[in-house]
Coordinates of C-alpha atoms in Angstrom, one line a residue:
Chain D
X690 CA 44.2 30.9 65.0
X691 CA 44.0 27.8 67.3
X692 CA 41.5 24.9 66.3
X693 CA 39.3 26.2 68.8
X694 CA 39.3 29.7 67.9
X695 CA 38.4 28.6 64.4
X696 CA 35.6 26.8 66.1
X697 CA 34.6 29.9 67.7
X698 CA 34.2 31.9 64.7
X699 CA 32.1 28.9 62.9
X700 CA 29.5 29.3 65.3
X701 CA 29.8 32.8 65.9
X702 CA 29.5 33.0 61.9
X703 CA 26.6 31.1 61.8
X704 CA 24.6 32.2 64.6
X705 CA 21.9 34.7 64.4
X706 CA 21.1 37.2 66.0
X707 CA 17.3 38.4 66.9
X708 CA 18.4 41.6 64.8
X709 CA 19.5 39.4 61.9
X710 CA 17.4 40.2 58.9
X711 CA 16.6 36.6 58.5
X712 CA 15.1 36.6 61.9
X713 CA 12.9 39.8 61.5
X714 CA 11.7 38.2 58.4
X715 CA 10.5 35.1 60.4
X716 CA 9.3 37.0 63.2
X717 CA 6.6 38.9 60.6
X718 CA 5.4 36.1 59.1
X719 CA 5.0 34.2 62.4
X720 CA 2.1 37.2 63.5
X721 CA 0.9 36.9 60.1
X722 CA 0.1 33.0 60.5
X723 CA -0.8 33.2 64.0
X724 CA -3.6 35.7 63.4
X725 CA -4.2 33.7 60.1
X726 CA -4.9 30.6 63.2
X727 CA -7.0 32.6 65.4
X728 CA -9.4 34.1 62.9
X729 CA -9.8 30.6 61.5
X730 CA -10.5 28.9 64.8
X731 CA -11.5 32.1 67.3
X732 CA -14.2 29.4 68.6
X733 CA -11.7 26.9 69.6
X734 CA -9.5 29.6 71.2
X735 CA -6.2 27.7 69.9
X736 CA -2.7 28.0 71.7
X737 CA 0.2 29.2 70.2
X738 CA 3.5 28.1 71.4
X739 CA 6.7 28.1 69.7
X740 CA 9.5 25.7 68.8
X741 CA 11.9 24.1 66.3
X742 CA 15.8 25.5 66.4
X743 CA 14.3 29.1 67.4
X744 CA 13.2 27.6 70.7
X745 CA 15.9 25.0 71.5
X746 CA 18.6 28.0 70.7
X747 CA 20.0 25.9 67.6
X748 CA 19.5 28.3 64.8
X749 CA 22.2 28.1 62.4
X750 CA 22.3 30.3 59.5
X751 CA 22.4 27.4 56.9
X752 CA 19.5 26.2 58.8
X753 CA 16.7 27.9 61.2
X754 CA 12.9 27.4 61.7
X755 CA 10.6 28.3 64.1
X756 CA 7.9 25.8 64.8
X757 CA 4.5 27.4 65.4
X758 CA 2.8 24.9 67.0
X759 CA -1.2 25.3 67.3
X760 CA -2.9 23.3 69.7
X761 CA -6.5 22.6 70.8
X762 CA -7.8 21.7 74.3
X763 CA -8.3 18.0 74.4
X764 CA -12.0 18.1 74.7
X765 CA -12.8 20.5 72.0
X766 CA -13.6 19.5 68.6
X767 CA -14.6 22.8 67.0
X768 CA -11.1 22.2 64.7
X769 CA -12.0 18.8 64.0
X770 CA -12.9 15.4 65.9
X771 CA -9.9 13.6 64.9
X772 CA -6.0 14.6 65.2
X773 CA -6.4 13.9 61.1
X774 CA -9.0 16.4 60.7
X775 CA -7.2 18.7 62.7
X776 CA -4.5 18.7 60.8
X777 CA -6.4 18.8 57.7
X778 CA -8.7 21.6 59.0
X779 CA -5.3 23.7 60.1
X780 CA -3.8 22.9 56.4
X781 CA -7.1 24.4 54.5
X782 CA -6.7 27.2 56.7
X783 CA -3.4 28.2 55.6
X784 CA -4.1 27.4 52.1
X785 CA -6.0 30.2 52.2
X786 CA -2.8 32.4 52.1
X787 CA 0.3 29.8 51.8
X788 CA 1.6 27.1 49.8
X789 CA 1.0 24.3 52.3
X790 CA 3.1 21.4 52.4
X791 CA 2.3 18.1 54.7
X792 CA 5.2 16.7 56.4
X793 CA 5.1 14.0 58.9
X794 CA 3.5 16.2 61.5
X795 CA 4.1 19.6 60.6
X796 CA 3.1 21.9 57.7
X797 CA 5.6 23.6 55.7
X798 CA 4.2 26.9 54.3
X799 CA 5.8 28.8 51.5
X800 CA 5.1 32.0 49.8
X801 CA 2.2 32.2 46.9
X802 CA 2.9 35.3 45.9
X803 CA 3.6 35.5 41.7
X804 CA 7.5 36.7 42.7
X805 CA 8.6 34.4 45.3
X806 CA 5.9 31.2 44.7
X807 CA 7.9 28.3 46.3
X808 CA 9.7 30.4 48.7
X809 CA 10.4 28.8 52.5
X810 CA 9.2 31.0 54.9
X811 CA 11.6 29.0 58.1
X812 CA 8.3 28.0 59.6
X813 CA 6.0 24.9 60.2
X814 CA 3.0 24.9 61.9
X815 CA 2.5 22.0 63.7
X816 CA -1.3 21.2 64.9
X817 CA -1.9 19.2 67.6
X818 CA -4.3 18.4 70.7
X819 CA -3.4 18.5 74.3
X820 CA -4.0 14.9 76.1
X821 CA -5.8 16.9 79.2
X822 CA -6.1 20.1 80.6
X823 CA -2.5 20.0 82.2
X824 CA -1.2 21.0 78.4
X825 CA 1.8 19.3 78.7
X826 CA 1.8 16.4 76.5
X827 CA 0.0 16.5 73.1
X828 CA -1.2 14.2 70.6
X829 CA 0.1 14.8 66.8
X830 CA -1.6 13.3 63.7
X831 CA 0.9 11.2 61.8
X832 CA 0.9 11.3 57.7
X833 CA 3.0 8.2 57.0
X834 CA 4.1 5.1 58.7
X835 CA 2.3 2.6 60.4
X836 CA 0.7 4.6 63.4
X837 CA -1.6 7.7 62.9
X838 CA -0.4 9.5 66.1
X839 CA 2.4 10.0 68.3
X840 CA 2.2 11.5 71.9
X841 CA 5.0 14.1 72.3
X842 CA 5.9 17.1 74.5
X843 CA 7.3 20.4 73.1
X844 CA 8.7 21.7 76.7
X845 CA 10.3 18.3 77.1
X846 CA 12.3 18.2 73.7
X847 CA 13.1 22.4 74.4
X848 CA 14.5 21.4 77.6
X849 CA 16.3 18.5 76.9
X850 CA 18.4 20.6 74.0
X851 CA 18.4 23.8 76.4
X852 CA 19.8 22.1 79.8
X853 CA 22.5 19.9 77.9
X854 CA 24.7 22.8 77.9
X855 CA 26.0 21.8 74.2
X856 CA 23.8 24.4 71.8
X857 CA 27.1 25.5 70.2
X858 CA 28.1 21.8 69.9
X859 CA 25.1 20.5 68.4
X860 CA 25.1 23.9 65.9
X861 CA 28.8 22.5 64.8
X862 CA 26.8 19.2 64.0
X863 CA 23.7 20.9 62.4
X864 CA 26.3 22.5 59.7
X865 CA 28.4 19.8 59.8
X866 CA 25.4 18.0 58.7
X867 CA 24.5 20.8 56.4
X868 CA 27.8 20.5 54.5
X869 CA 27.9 16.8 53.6
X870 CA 23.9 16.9 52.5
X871 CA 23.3 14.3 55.6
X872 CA 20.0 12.6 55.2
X873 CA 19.1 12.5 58.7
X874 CA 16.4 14.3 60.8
X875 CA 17.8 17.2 62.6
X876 CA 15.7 16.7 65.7
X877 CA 17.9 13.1 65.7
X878 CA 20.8 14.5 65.2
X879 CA 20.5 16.3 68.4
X880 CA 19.4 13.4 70.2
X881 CA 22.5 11.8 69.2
X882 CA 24.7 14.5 70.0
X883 CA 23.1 14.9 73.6
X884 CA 23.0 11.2 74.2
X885 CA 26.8 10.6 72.9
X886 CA 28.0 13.6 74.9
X887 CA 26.4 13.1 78.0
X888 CA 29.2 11.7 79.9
X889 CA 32.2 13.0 77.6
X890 CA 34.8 14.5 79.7
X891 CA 34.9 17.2 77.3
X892 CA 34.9 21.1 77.7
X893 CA 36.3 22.4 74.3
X894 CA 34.3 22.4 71.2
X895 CA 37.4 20.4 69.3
X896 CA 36.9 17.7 71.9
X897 CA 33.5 17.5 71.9
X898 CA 33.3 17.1 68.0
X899 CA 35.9 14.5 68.3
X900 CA 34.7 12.5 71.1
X901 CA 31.1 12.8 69.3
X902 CA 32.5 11.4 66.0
X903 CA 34.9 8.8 67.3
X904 CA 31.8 7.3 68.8
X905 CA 29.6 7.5 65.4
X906 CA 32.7 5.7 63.7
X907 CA 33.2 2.5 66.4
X908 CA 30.5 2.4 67.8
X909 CA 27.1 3.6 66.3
X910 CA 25.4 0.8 66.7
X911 CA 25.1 0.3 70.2
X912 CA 23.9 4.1 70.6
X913 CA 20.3 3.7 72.0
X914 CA 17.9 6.9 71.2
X915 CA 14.9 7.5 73.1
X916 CA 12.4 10.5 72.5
X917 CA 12.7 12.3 75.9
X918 CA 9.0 13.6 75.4
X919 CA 8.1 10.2 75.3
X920 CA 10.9 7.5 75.4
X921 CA 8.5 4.5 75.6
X922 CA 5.3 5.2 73.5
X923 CA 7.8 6.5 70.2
X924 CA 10.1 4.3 68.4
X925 CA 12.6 6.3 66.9
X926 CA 14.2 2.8 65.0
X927 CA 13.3 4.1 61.2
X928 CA 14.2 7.4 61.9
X929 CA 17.7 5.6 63.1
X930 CA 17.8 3.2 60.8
X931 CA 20.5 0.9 59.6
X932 CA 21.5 2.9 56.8
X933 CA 21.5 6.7 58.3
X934 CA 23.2 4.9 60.7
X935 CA 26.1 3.6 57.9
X936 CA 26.1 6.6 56.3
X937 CA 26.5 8.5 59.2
X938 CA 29.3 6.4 60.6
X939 CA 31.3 6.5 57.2
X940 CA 31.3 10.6 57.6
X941 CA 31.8 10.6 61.1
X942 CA 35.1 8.3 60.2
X943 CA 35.9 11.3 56.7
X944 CA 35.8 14.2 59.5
X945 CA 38.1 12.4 62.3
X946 CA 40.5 11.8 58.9
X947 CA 40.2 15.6 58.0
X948 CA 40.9 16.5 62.1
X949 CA 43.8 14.2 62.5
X950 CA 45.2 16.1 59.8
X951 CA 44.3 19.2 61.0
X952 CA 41.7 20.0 58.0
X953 CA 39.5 21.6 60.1
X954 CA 38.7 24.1 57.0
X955 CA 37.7 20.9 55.3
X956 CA 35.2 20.3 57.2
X957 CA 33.4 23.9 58.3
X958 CA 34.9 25.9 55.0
X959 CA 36.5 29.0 55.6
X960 CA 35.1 31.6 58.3
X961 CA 35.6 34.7 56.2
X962 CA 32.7 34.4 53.7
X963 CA 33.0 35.7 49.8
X964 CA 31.9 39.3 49.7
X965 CA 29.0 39.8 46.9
X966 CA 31.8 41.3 44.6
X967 CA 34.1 38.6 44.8
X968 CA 31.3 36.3 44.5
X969 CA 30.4 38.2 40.9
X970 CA 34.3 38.0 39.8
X971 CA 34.9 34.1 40.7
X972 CA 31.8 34.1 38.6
X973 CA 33.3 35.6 35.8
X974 CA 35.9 33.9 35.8
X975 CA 34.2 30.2 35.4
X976 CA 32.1 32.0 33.1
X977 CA 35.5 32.9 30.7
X978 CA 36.6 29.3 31.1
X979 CA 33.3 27.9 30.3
X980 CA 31.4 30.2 27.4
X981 CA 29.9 27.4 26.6
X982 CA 27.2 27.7 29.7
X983 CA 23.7 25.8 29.6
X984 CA 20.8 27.7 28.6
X985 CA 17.7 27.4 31.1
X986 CA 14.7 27.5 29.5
X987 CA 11.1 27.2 30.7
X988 CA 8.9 25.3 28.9
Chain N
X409 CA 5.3 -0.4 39.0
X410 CA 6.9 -3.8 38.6
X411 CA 10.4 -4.1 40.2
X412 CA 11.7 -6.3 38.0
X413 CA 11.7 -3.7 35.1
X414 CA 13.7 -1.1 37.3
X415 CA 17.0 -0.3 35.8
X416 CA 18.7 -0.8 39.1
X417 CA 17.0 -4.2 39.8
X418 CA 18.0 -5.4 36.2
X419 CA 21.4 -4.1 36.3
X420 CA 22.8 -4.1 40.0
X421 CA 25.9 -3.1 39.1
X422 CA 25.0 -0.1 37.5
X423 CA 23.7 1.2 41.3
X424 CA 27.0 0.0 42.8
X425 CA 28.6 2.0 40.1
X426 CA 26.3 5.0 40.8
X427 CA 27.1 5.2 44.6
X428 CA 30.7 4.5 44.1
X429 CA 31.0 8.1 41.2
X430 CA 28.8 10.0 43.4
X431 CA 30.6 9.0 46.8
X432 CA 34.1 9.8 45.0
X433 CA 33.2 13.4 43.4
X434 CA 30.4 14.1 44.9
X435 CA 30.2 12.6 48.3
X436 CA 27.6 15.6 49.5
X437 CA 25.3 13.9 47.2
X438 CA 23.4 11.0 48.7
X439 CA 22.0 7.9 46.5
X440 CA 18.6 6.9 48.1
X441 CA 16.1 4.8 46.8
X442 CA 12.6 5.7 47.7
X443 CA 9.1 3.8 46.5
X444 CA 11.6 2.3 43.4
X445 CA 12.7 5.2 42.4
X446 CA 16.3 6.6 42.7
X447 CA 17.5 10.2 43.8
X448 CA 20.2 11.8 44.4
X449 CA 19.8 14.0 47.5
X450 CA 22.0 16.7 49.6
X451 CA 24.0 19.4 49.0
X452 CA 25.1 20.9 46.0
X453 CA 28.3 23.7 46.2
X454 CA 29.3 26.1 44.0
X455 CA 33.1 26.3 44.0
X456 CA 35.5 28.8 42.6
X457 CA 37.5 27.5 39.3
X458 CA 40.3 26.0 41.5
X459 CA 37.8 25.0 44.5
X460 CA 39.1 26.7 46.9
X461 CA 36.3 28.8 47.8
X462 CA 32.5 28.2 48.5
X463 CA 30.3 30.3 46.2
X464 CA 27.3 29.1 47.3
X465 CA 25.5 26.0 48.2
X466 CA 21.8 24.9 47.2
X467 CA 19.8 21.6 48.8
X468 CA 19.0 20.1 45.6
X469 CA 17.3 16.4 44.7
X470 CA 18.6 14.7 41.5
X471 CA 15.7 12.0 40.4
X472 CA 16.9 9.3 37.6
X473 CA 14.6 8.3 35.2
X474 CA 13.2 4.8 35.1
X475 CA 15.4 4.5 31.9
X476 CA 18.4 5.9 33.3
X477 CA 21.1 6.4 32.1
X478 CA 18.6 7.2 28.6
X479 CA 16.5 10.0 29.6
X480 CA 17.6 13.4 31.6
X481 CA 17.2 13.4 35.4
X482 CA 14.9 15.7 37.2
X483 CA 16.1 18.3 39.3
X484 CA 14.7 20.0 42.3
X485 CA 15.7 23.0 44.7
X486 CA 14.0 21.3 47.7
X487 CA 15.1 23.9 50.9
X488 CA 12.9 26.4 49.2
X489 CA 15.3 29.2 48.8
X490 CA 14.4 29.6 45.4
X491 CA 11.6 31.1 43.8
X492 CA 9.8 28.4 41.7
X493 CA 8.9 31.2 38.8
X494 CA 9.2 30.9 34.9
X495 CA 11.6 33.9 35.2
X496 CA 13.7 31.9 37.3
X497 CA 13.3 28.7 35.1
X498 CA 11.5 26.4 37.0
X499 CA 8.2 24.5 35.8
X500 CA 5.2 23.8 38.1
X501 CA 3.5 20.4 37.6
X502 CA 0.1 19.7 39.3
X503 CA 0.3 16.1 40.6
X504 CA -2.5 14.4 42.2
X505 CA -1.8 15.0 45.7
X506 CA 1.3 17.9 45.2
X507 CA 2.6 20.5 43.4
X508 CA 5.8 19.7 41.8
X509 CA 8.4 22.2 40.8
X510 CA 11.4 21.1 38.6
X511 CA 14.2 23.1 37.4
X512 CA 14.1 23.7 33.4
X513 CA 18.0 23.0 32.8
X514 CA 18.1 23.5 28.7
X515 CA 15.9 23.6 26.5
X516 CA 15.1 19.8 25.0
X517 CA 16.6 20.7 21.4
X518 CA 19.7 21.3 23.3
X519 CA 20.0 18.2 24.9
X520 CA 22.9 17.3 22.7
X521 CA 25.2 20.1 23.9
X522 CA 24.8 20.0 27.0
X523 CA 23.9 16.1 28.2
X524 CA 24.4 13.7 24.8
X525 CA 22.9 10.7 24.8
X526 CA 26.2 8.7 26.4
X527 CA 26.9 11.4 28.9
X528 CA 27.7 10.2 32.4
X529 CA 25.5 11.6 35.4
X530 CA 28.6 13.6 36.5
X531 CA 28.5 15.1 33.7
X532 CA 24.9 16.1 34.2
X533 CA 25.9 17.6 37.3
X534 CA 29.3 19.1 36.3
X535 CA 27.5 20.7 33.3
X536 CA 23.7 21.3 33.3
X537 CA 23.3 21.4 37.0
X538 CA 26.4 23.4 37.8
X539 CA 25.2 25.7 35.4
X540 CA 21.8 26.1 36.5
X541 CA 22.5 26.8 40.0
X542 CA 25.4 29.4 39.4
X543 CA 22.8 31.2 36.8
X544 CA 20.2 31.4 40.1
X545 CA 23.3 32.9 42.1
X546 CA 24.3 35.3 39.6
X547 CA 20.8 36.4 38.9
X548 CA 20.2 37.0 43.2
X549 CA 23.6 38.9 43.0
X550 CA 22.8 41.0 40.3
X551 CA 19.2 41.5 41.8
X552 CA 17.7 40.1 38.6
X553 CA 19.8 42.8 36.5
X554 CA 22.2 40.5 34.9
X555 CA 22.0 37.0 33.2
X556 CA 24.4 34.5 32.3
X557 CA 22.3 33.8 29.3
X558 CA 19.2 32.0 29.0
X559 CA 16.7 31.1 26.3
X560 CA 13.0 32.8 26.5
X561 CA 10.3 31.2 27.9
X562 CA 8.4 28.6 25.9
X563 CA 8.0 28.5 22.1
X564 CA 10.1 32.1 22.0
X565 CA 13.0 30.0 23.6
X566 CA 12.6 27.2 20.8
X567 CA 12.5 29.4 17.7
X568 CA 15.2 31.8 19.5
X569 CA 17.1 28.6 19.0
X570 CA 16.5 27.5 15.5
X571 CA 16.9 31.4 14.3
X572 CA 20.6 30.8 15.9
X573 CA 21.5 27.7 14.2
X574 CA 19.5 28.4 10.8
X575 CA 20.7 31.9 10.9
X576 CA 17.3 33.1 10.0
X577 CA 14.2 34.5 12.1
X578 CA 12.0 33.7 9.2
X579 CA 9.4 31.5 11.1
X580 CA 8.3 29.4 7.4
X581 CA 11.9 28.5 7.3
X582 CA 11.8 27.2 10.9
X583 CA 8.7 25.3 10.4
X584 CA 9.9 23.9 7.2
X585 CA 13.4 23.1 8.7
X586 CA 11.3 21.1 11.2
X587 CA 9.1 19.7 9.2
X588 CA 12.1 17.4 7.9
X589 CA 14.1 17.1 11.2
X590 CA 11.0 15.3 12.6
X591 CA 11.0 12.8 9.5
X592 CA 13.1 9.5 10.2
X593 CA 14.4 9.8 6.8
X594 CA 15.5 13.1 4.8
X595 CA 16.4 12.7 1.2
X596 CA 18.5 15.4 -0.8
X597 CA 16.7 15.6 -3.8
X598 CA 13.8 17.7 -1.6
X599 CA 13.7 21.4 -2.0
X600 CA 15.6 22.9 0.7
X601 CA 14.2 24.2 3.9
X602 CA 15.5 27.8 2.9
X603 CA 13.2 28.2 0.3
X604 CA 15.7 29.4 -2.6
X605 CA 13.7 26.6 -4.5
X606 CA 17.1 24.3 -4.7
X607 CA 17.1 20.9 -4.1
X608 CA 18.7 20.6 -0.7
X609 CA 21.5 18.5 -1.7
X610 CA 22.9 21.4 -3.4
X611 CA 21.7 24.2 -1.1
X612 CA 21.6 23.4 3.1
X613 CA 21.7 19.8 3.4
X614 CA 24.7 19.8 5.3
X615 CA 22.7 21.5 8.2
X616 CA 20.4 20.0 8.3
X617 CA 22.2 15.9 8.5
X618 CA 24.1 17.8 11.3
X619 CA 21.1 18.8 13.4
X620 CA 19.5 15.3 12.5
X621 CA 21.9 13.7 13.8
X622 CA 21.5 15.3 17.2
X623 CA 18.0 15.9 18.0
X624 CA 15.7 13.3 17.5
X625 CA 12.5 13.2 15.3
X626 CA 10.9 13.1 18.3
X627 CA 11.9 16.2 20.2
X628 CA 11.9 18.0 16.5
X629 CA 8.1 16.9 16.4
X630 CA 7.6 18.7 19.6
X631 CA 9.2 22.0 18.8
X632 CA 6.9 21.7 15.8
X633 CA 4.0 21.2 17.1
X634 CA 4.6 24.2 19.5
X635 CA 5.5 26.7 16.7
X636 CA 2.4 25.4 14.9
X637 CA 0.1 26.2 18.0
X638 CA 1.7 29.5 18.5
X639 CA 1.0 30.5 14.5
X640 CA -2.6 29.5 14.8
X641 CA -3.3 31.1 18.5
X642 CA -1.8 34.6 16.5

């Protein structure tokens, strides 16, 4: 198989289909929160739109959300005056049936239920206000850092991803990123990979990886990132700080090493996954080495 | 907390050490330190014995104590893939503001087997942490069917334990076993734990300087105190 073949089959392994048990599963639990939303606020007659790797077409197996994003209009204040008591007015909501936790300006909800307590259902609800009646940009409320709010645009950042042309490229990066347990935001990450790319003369997926991660190893630090939704109003410096920035640059410089020696495999693993049952027997097998296993216990 | 006391600001070179382990055997792992406190964060593979092949994988935090390398680390599945249930060994701690759910590796008598005081964190994550991960994908292969072996939940799991190495389920023995392990000092001339009415210098001492000499008065104290609860809520 050619590099590029083998880059084929990585995405093609790790896409998702809308027939894909993992999507169904989301796809339920999305109509369950969104009528959970609309009971709780059917006097402020909130919008539902949809983002997050779903929307963009970025959904990797390793890694998929759908963002449910729940917005008021900008002069009603039926959920709450401020963006913070919106937010905190859409989190009691969903405590009501979820596990709710606050992120920066989402709200992570996982399963209660006594079997699968803890459980990630793939989605975030993000609440949020329109700025006017246009709905195109939004207010969010902010949980950390020094300002409370940030003005964004969900069609802006879906467009952005979906007209770059580079979904399968930027799904290479997502599991590249996956792999080596990156500590970066994805939504950077694509940033990066659309603002790197965007005058590579590139039209094969080897090429584009290369090109992106040459440019990570010499020269990360003059890459400027702007929020397209907003380029002037949010700073996206600590999201892109110095050290994401060293850490991605010394991985960058690890996957060009692993290419120039043709270890693509290094890098993305092997396309054929381990069946169940040969998961069970290389199980076994350390298991026979090792007798001597660790116990859990729960306390 | 004051910085000055953290292990890392005392001891810089034992955080250039850390990064330079974790970057060379595990360089999916990422040390970050966050409000003075130091984790371990990224992805965690399991790997067939000759590594070839990818098992599984699991996005997993590694916290170190404020006493590292003394205490054991605190692990946590944080992508949510895992169910955060007693059956499937994790404990849920109410925090002020959160809900904290951290993976029970071994039970705390056991410490010595499986991460002895001297251990080095990769062998906390070769051993207990490998371990617990590949019991969580044998028991989702298996459907819940099958177990690589794990003790019982709570103070079932502790005298499970001291019926295995006392070869005994008689719970007065336990307790009385315990009763000396959590003493700093033990003499021989005491009657023996077993109660054959021998003094234990010529009955089970030998077990019992063994044991004492790898769980601590401490920990001892606490399985104690648990059996003792147990006995009185029965």
């Amino acid at each position: 198989m050619t590099n590029e073949g083998y880059l084929k089959a990585v995405v093609e392994q790790q896409s998702l289909s809308n027939d894909s048990d993992e999507i169904k599963a989301v796809w339920a639990e999305r109509k369950k929160v969104e009528d959970l939303l609309i009971s709780k606020f059917k006097d402020c007659n909130p919008i539902i739109r949809y983002g997050g790797s779903k929307a963009k077409g970025t959904m990797i197996r390793e890694s998929y959300d759908l963002d449910i994003i729940c917005y008021f209009e900008h002069d009603d204040v039926g959920a709450g005056e401020t963006l913070e008591e919106i937010f905190n007015n859409v989190k009691k909501a969903l405590e009501s049936q979820y596990l709710v936790i606050p992120k920066t300006s989402a709200l992570r909800i996982e399963s209660r239920d006594t079997q699968k307590y803890g459980v990630y259902f793939h989605i975030d609800v993000v609440p949020g206000r329109f700025v006017d009646d246009k709905h195109d940009d939004t207010y969010l409320h902010l949980t950390s850092g020094q300002k409370k709010y940030l003005k964004t645009n969900l069609q802006k950042h879906i467009d952005h991803v979906k007209n770059s042309g580079l979904a399968d490229v930027i799904k290479l990066v997502k599991y590249w990123k996956i792999r080596r347990g990156l500590q970066i935001r994805t939504f950077i990450l694509e940033l990066l990979v659309i603002e790197v790319l965007k005058q590579s003369d590139a039209t094969q997926l080897n090429t584009y990886l290369k090109d992106f991660w040459t440019k990570l190893k010499d020269n990360i630090d003059n890459i400027k990132l702007e929020d397209p939704a907003n380029p002037t109003g949010n700073d996206l410096s600590e999201l892109f700080n110095e050290s994401v920035k060293t850490n991605l640059s010394a991985h960058a410089s690890m996957a060009l090493k692993a290419v120039e020696e043709d270890r693509w495999q290094d890098i993305f693993g092997k396309v054929d996954l381990m069946s169940d049952n040969e998961k069970l027997a290389a199980i076994q097998t350390i298991r026979v080495k090792n007798p001597d296993i660790s116990k859990p216990w729960h306390g | 907390m004051d910085k000055s006391k953290k292990w890392y600001v005392k001891n810089p070179a034992l955080l250039r050490e850390l990064n330079e382990i974790i970057q060379k055997e595990y360089p999916t792992l990422h040390v970050q330190v966050e409000n003075s406190i130091v984790y371990l964060r990224g992805s965690f593979f399991i790997r067939t014995i000759d590594k070839t092949c990818v098992i599984d994988r699991y996005s997993i935090e590694i916290q170190l104590p404020n006493d590292y390398p003394r205490s054991v680390p605190i692990v946590r599945e944080t992508e949510g893939r895992l169910p955060k249930i007693p059956d499937r060994h994790f404990v849920t701690v109410q925090r002020p503001d959160s809900i904290d759910n951290i993976a029970c590796l071994f039970l705390r008598d056991e410490r010595y087997k499986y991460y002895p005081n001297g251990a080095s964190i990769i062998e906390f994550i070769d051993g207990p942490v490998q371990d617990f991960f590949l019991w969580q994908t044998y028991y989702d292969l298996t459907n819940g069917k099958s177990s690589l072996g794990e003790r019982r939940h709570g103070v079932k799991g502790v005298v499970e334990f001291y019926s295995e190495e006392l070869q005994t389920s008689e719970i007065r023995v336990i307790v009385q076993f315990l009763e000396y392990l959590s003493k700093e000092e033990v003499k021989g001339h005491w009657p023996c734990y077993c109660g054959s009415r021998n003094i234990m210098r010529k009955c089970h001492f030998e077990k019992l300087l063994s044991l004492k000499s790898k769980i601590t008065p401490e920990v001892a104290q606490v399985s104690l105190i648990q059996i003792r609860n147990e006995i009185s809520r029965t």
